[in-house]
Tab-separated table of C-alpha atoms in Angstrom:
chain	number	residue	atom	x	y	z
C	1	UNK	CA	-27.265	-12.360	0.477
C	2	UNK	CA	-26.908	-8.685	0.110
C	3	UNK	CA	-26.984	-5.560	2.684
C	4	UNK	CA	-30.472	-4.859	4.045
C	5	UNK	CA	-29.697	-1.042	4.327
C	6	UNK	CA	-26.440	0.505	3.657
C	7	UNK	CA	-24.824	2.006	7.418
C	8	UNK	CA	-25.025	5.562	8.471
C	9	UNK	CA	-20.819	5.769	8.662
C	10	UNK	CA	-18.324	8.373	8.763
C	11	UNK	CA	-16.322	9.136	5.476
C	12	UNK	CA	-13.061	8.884	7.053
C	13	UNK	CA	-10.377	6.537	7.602
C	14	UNK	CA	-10.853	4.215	10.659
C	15	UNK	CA	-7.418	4.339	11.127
C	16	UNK	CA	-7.481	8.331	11.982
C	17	UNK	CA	-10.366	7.856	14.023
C	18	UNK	CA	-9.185	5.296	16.651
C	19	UNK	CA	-8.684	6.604	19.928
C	20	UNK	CA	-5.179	5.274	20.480
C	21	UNK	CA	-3.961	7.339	17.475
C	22	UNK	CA	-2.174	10.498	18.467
C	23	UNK	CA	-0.576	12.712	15.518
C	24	UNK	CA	1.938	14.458	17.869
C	25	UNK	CA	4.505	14.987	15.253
C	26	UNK	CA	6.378	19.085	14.451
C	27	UNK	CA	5.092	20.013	11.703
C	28	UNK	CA	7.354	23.074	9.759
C	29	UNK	CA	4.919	26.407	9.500
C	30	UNK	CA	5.748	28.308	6.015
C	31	UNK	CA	7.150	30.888	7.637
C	32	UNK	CA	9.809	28.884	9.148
C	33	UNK	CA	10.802	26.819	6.291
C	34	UNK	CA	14.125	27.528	5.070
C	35	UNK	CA	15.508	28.615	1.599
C	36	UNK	CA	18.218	26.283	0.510
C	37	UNK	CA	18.399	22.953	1.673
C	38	UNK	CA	20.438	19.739	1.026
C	39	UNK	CA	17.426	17.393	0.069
C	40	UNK	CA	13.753	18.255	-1.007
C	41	UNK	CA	11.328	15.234	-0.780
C	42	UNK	CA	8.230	15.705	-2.628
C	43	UNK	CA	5.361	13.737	-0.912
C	44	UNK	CA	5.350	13.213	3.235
C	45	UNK	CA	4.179	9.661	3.222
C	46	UNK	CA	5.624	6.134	4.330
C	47	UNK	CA	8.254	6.510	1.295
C	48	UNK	CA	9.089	10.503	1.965
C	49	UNK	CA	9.109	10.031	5.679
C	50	UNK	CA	11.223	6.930	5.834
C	51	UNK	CA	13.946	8.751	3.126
C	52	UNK	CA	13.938	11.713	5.337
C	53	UNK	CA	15.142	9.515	8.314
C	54	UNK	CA	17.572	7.981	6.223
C	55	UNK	CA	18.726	11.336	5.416
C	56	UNK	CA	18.749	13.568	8.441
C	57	UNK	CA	20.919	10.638	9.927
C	58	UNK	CA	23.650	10.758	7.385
C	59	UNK	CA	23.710	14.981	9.436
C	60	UNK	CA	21.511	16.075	5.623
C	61	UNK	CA	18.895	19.645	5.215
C	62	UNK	CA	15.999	17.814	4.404
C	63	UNK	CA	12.643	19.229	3.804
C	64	UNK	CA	9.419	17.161	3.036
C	65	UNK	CA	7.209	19.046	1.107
C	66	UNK	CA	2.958	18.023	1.178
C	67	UNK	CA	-0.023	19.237	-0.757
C	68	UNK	CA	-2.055	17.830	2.078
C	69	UNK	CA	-2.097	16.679	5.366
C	70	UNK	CA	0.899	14.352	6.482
C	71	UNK	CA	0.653	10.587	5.825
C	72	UNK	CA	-3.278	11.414	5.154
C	73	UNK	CA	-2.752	9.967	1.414
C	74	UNK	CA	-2.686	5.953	0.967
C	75	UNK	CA	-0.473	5.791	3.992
C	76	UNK	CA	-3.550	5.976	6.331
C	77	UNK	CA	-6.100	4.762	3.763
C	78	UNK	CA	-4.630	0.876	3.455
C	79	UNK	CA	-5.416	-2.253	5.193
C	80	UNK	CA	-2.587	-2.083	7.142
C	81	UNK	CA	-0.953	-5.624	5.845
C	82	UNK	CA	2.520	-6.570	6.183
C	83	UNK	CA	4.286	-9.519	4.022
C	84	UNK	CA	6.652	-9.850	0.940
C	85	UNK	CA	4.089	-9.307	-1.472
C	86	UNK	CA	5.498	-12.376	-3.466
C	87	UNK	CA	2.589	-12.325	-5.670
C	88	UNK	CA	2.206	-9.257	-6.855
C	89	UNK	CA	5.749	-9.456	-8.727
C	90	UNK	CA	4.093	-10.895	-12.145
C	91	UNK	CA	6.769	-13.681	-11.906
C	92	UNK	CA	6.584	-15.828	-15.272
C	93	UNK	CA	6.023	-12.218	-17.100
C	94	UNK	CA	8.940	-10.815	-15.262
C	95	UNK	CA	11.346	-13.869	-16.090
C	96	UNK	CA	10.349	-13.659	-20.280
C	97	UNK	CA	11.044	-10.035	-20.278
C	98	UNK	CA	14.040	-9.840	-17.432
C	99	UNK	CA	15.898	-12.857	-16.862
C	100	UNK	CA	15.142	-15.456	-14.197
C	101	UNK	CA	18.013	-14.759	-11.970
C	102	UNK	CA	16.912	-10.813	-11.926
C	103	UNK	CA	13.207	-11.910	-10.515
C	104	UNK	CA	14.540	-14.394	-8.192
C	105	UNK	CA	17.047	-11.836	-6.551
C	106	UNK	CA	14.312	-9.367	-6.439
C	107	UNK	CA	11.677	-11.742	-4.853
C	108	UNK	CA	14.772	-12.699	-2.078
C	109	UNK	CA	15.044	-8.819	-1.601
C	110	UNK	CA	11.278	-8.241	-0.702
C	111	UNK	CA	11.616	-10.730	1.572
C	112	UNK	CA	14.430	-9.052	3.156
C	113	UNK	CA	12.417	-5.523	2.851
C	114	UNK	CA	9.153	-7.175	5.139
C	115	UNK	CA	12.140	-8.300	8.032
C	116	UNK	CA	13.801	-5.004	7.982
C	117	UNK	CA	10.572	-3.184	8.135
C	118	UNK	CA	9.771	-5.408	11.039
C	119	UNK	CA	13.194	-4.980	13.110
C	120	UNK	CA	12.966	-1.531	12.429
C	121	UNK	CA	9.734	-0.939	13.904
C	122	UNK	CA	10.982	-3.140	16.973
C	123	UNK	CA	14.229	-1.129	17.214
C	124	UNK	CA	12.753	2.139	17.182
C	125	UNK	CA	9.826	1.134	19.604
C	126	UNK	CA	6.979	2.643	17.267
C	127	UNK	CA	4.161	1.446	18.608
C	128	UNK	CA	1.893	0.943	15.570
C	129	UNK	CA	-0.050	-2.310	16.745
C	130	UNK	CA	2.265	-4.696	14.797
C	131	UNK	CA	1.015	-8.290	14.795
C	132	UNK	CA	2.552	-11.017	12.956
C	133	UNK	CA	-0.350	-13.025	12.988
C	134	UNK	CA	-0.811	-15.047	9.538
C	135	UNK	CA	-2.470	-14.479	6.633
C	136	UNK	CA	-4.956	-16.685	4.932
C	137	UNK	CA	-5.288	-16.766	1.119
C	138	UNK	CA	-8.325	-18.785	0.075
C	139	UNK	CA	-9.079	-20.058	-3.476
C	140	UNK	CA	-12.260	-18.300	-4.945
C	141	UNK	CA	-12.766	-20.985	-7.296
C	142	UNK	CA	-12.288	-24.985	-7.132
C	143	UNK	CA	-9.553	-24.235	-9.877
C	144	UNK	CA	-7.645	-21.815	-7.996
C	145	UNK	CA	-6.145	-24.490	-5.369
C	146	UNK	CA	-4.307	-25.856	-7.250
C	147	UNK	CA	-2.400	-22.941	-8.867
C	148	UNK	CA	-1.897	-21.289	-4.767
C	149	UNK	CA	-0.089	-24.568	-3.419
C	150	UNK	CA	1.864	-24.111	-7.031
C	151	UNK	CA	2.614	-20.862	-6.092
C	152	UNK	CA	3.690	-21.716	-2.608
C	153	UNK	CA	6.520	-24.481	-4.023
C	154	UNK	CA	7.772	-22.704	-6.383
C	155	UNK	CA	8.431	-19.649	-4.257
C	156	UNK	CA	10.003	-22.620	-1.578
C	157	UNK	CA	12.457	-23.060	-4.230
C	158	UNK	CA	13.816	-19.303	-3.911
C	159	UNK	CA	13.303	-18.164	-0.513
C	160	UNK	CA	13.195	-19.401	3.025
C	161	UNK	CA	8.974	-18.005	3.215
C	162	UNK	CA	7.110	-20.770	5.355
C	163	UNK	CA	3.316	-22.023	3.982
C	164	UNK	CA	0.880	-24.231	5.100
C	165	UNK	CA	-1.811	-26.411	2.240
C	166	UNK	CA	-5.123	-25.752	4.134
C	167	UNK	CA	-7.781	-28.214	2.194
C	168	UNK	CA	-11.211	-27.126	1.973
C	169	UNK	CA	-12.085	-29.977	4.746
C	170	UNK	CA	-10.037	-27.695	7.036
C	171	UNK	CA	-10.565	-24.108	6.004
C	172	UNK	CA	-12.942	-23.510	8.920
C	173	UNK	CA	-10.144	-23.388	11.119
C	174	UNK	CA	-8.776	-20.326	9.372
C	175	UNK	CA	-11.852	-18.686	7.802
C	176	UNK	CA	-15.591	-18.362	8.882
C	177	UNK	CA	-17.027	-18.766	5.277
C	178	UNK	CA	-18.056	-21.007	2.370
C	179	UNK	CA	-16.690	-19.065	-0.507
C	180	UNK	CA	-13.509	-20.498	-0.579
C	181	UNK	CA	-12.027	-24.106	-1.946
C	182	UNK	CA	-9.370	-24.295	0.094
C	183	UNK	CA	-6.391	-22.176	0.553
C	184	UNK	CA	-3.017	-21.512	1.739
C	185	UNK	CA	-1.333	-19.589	5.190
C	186	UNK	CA	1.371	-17.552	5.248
C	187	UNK	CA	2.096	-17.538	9.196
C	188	UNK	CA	4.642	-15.134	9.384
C	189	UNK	CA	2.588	-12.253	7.366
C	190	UNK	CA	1.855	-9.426	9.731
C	191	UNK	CA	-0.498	-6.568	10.513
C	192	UNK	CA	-0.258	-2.983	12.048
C	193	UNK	CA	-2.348	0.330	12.341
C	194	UNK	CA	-0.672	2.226	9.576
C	195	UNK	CA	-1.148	5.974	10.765
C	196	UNK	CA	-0.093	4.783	14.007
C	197	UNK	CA	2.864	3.670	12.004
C	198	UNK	CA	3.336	6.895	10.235
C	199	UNK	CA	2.902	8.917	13.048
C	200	UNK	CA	5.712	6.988	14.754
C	201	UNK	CA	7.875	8.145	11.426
C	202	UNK	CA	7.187	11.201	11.625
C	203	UNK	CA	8.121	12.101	15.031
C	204	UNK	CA	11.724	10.647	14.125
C	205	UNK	CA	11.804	12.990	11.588
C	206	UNK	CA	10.926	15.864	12.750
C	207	UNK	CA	12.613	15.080	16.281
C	208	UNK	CA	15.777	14.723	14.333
C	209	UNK	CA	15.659	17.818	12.595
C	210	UNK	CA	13.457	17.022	9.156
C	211	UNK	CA	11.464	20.314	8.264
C	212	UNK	CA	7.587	18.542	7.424
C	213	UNK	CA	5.837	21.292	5.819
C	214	UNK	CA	1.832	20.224	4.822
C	215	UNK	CA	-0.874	21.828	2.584
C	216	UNK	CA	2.338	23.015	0.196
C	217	UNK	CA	1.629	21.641	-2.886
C	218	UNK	CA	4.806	21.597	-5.268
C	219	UNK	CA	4.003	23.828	-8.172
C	220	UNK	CA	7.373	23.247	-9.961
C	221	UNK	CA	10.683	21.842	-10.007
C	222	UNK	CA	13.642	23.304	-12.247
C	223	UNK	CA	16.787	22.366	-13.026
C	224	UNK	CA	19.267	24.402	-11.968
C	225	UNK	CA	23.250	24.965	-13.239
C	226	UNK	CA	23.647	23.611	-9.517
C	227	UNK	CA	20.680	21.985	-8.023
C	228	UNK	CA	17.333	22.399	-8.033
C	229	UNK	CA	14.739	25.758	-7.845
C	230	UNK	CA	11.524	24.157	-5.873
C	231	UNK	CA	8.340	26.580	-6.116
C	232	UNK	CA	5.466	25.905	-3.898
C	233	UNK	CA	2.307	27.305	-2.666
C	234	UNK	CA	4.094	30.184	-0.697
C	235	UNK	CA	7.494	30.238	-0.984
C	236	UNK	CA	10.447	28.342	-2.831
C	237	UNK	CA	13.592	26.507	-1.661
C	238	UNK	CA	16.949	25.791	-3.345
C	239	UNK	CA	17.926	21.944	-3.151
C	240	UNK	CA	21.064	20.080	-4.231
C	241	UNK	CA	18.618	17.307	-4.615
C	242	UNK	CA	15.038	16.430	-4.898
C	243	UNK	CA	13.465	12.946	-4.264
C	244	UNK	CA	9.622	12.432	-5.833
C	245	UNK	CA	7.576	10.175	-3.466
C	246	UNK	CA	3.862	10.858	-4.836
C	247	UNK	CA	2.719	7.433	-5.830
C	248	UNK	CA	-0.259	7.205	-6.429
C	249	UNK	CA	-1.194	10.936	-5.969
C	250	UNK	CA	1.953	11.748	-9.087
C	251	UNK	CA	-0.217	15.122	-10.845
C	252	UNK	CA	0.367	16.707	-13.679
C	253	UNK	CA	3.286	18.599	-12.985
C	254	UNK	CA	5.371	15.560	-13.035
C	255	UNK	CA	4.084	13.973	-16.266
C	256	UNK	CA	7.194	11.916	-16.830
C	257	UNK	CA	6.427	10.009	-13.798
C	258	UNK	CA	2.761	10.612	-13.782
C	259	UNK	CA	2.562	8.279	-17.596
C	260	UNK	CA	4.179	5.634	-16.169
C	261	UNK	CA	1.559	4.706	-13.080
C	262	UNK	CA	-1.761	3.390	-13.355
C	263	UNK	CA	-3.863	5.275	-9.979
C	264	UNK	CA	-6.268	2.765	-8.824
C	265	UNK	CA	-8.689	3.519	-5.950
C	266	UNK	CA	-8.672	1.224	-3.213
C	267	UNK	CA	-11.504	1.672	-0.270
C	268	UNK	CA	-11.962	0.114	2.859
C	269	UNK	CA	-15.047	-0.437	5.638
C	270	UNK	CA	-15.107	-0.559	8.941
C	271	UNK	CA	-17.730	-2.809	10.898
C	272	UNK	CA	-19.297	-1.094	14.022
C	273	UNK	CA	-17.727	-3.085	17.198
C	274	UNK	CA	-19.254	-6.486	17.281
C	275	UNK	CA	-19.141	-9.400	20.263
C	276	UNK	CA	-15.765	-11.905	20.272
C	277	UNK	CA	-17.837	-14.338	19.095
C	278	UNK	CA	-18.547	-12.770	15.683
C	279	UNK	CA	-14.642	-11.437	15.166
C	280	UNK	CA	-13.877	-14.854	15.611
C	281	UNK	CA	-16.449	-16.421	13.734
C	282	UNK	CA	-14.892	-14.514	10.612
C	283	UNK	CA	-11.319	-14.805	11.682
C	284	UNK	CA	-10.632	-17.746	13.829
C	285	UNK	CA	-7.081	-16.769	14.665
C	286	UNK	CA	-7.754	-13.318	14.132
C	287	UNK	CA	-5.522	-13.719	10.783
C	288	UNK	CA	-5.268	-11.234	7.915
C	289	UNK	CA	-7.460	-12.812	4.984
C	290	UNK	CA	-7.825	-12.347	1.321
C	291	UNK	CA	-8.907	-14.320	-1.777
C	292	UNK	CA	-8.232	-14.831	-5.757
C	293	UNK	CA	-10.421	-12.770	-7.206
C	294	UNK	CA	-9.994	-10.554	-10.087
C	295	UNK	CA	-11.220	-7.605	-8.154
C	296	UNK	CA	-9.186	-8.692	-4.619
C	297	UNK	CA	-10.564	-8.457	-1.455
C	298	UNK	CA	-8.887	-8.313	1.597
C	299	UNK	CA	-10.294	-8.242	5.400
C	300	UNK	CA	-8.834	-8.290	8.632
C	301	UNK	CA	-9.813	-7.861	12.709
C	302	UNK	CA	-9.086	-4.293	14.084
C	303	UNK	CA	-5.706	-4.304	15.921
C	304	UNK	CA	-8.221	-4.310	19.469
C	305	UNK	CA	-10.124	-6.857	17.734
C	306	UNK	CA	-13.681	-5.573	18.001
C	307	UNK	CA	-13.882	-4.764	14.092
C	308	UNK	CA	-14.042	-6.506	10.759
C	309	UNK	CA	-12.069	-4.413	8.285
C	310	UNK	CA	-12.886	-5.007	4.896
C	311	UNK	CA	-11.098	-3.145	2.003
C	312	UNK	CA	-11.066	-3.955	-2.172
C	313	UNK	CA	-11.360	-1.904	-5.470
C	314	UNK	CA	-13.619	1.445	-5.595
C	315	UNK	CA	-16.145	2.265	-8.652
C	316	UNK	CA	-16.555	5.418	-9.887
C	317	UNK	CA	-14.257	8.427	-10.469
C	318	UNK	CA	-13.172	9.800	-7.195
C	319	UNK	CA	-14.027	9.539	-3.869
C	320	UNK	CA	-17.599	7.864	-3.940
C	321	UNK	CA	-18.079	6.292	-1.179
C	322	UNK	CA	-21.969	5.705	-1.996
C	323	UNK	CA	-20.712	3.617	-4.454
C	324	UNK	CA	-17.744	1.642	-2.910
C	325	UNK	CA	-19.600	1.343	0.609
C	326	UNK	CA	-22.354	-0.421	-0.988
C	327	UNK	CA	-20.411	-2.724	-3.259
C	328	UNK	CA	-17.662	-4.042	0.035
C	329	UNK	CA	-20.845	-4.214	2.161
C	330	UNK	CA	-22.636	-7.076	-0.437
C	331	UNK	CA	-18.911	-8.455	-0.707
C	332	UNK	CA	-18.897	-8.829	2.910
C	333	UNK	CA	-22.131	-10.198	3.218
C	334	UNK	CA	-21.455	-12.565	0.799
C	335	UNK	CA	-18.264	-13.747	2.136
C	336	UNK	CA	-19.345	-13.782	5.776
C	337	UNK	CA	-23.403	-14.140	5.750
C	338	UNK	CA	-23.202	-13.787	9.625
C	339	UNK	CA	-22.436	-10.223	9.264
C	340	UNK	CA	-26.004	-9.174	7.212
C	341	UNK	CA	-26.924	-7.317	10.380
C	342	UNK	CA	-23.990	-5.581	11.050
C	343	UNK	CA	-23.614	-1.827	10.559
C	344	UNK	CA	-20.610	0.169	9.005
C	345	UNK	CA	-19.300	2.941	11.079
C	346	UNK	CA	-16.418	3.627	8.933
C	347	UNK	CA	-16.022	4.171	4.711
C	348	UNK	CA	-12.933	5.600	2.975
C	349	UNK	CA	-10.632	5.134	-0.218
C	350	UNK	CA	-7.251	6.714	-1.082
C	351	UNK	CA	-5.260	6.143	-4.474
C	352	UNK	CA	-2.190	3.691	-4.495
C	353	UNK	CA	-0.337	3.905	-7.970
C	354	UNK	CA	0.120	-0.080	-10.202
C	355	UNK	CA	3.204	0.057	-12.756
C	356	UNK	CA	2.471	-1.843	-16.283
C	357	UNK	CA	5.096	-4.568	-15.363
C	358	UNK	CA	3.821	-4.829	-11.960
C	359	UNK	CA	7.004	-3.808	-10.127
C	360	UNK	CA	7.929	-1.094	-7.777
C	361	UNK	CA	10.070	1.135	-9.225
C	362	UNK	CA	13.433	3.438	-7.695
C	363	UNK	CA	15.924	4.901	-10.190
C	364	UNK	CA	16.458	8.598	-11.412
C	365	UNK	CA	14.578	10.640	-13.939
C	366	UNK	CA	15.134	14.346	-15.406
C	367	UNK	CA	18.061	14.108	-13.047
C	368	UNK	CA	15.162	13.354	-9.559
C	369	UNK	CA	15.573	10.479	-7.328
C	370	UNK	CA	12.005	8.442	-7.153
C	371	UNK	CA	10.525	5.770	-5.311
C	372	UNK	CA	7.041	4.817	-6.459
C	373	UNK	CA	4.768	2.099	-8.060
C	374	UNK	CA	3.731	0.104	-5.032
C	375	UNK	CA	1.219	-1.714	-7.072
C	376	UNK	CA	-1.465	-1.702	-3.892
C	377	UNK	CA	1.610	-3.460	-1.105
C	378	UNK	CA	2.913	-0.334	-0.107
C	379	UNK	CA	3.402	-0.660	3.776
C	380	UNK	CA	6.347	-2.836	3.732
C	381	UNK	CA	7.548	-1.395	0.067
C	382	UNK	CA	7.190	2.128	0.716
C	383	UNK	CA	8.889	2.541	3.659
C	384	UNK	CA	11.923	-0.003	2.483
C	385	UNK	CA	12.139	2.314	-0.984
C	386	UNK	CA	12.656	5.054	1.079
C	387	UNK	CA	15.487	3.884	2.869
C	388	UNK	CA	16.605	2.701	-0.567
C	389	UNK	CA	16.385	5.959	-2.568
C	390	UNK	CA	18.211	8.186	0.288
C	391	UNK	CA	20.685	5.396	0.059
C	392	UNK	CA	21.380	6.356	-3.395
C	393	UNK	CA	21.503	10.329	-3.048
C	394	UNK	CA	23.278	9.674	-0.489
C	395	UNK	CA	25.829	7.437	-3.188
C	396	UNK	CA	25.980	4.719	-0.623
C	397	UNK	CA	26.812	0.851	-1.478
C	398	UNK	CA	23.673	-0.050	0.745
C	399	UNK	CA	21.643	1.931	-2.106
C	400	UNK	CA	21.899	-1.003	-4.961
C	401	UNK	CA	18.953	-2.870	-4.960
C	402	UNK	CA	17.465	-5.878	-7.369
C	403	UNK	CA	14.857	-3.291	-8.280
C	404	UNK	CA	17.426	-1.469	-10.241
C	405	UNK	CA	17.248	-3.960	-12.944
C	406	UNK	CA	13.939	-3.299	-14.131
C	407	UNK	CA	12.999	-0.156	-16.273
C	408	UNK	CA	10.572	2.205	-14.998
C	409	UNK	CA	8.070	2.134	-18.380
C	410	UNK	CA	5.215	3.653	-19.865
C	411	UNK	CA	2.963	2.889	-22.458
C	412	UNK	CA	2.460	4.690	-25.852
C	413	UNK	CA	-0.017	7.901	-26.373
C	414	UNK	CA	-0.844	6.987	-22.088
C	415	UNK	CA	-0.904	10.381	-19.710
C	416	UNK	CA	-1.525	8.908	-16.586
C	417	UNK	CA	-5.359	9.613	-17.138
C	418	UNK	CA	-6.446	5.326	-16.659
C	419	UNK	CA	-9.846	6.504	-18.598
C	420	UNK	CA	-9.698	2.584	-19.388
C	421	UNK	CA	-10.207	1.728	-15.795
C	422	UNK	CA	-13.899	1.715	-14.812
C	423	UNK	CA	-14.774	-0.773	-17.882
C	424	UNK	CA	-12.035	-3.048	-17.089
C	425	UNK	CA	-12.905	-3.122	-13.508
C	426	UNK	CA	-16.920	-4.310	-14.401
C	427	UNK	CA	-15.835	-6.715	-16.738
C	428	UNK	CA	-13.198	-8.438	-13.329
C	429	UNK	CA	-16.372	-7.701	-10.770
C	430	UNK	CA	-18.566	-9.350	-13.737
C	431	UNK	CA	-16.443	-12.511	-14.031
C	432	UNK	CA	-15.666	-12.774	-10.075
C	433	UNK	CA	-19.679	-13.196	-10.025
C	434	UNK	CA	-19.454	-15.795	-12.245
C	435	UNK	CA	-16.507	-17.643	-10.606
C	436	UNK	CA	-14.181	-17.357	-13.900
């Protein structure tokens, strides 16, 4: 069954729109921004603002530089999911090309980065909605069972990460649909209102004495005898170091980082507020969800739990949401044929940046720290890569991660321009349809 009508909605994350979001953070005016400082971090979202924590706590200058508005970039625009992203780590690939120790240390360490993004959170009393209710992951094809409960031993072997067979007798307990063949919870995954989140960053930052400077796009970075010369729109600083957290929104200017992600645009809807009884006639135990498709969808209550959020892949170049509204609106309906009436208040998208091996990547390159490559999990990995990559300017022990081990590649005669995209992603919507 497919939409009736398409919604009259707002073009704007939900997320920025809910009442019991308040963006109270100091922001740095131009004029005010100094000349020299210890640390320049290019990019004020979850990883920039979590490295300048890091930083002004070890007593370091740091400014965090923005071409737009703070934490307005993917770090407002997700789902708002929390795990250990276990499966987006391309393991058998991973062990061929880096050793099966390597992958199993690193799959033990994101395990480690979901609980210390959780205590932190708790320690710092941000309140940012955090829920670790559950996530469900059904199988989108009779085939697919068998290869999640696979999954789910295999990474039993490795690390202590509970989950729970649900046969396709019993999915109704978990999920208010028919498109699935069974499936698999993870009941310690977790959810959270990720500007809320952000927000709650930034105010540590700038409380503690960050300078968060926004609508300064970074024009250029050179190398200096000592340090760095940063120009951007307005002004220039001197730094003794400069991190680049850009993800997914890397431009041209940084072309040695910029050919080594893939930008994919991820978009997300936002039900009108419906009656308990349909909230929990999608989402029994108001549980994050997702499936196995190709093109991934993923859906979850509002943190007051009068929403359905949807979210999956975008078509078109750009911000379309004409396009993408449509396309998650049939998805939904489809999934969830209890929800053909339902209107969407809410349609956005925002750019998270996939690496060719799949990995999130930290390191140093033409001499700048980076954190980037969150391959579409970047709540939990973002803000634990920022942690990790002040860690290292700061030369610290704590800095060393399992990430280390894996080389941050591109791909020959590739820019950073994924022209390739759009044709790839109608052949994956094309053999979702036909349950490939």
């Amino acid at each position: 069954m497919l939409a009736k009508h398409l919604s009259t909605y707002t073009n704007m994350p939900f997320w920025l729109a809910d009442t019991s979001y308040n963006r109270t953070f100091q922001i740095t005016p131009r004029y005010q921004m100094p000349t020299k400082v210890d640390v320049c971090i290019v990019g004020g979202g979850f990883t920039g603002m979590s490295a300048a924590i890091t930083l002004v706590r070890a007593g370091m200058k740091v400014a965090v530089l923005e071409a737009g508005r703070m934490g307005e970039g993917a770090s407002s625009r997700n789902g708002g999911l929390l795990g250990p992203s276990f499966s987006k780590l391309g393991v058998d690939g991973l062990e061929r090309q880096y050793g099966r120790e390597n992958v199993h240390t690193s799959i033990r360490e994101s395990l480690t980065a979901f609980n210390w993004l959780v205590d932190f959170i708790r320690e710092e009393n941000i309140d940012c909605d955090l829920n670790l209710c559950g996530r469900f992951r059904g199988a989108s094809h009779p085939s697919h069972y068998a290869g999640l409960i696979e999954q789910a031993e295999e990474l039993a072997k490795v690390v202590d990460f509970p989950a729970i067979e649900v046969p396709k007798s019993r999915q109704h307990e978990e999920v208010g649909s028919n498109a699935y063949h069974g499936g698999v919870v993870y009941p310690t995954d977790g959810a959270l209102q990720p500007a809320k989140l952000f927000a709650g960053l930034a105010q540590i930052a700038a409380s503690e004495g960050a300078f968060l400077c926004e609508h300064t796009k970074v024009r250029k970075v050179d190398k200096q005898v000592s340090g760095f010369n940063v120009i951007y729109d307005g002004g220039q600083l001197q730094a003794d170091q400069v991190i680049i957290a850009t993800n997914g929104y890397t431009d041209g200017q940084f072309s040695e980082f910029k050919r080594r992600l893939i930008p994919i645009r991820s978009a997300m809807i936002a039900t009108e507020e419906l009656p308990e009884s349909v909230v929990q006639s999608v989402s029994p135990k108001l549980r994050a969800h997702g499936g196995t498709e190709r093109l991934v969808a993923y859906y979850r209550p509002s943190p007051d739990g009068k929403r359905i959020l949807f979210g999956g892949r975008a078509f078109g170049r750009g911000d379309q949401p004409q396009l993408y509204s449509k396309y998650l609106q049939d998805f939904m309906i489809r999934t969830f044929p209890q929800l053909s009436e339902t209107k969407i208040d809410y349609a956005w998208s925002g750019l998270i940046a996939y690496t060719f091996d799949h990995v999130p990547h930290i390191g140093k390159l033409d001499d700048m720290n980076y954190a980037m490559g969150y391959c579409g999990s970047g709540v939990g990995r973002a803000n634990y890569f920022g942690r990790k990559v002040a860690q290292q300017v700061l030369q610290l022990a704590e800095g060393k991660t399992s990430f280390d081990a894996f080389p941050f590649k591109g791909r020959p005669l590739y820019n950073g321009t994924p022209w390739f995209l759009p044709a790839i992603m109608k052949w994956h919507d094309f053999a979702d349809r036909q349950g490939w």
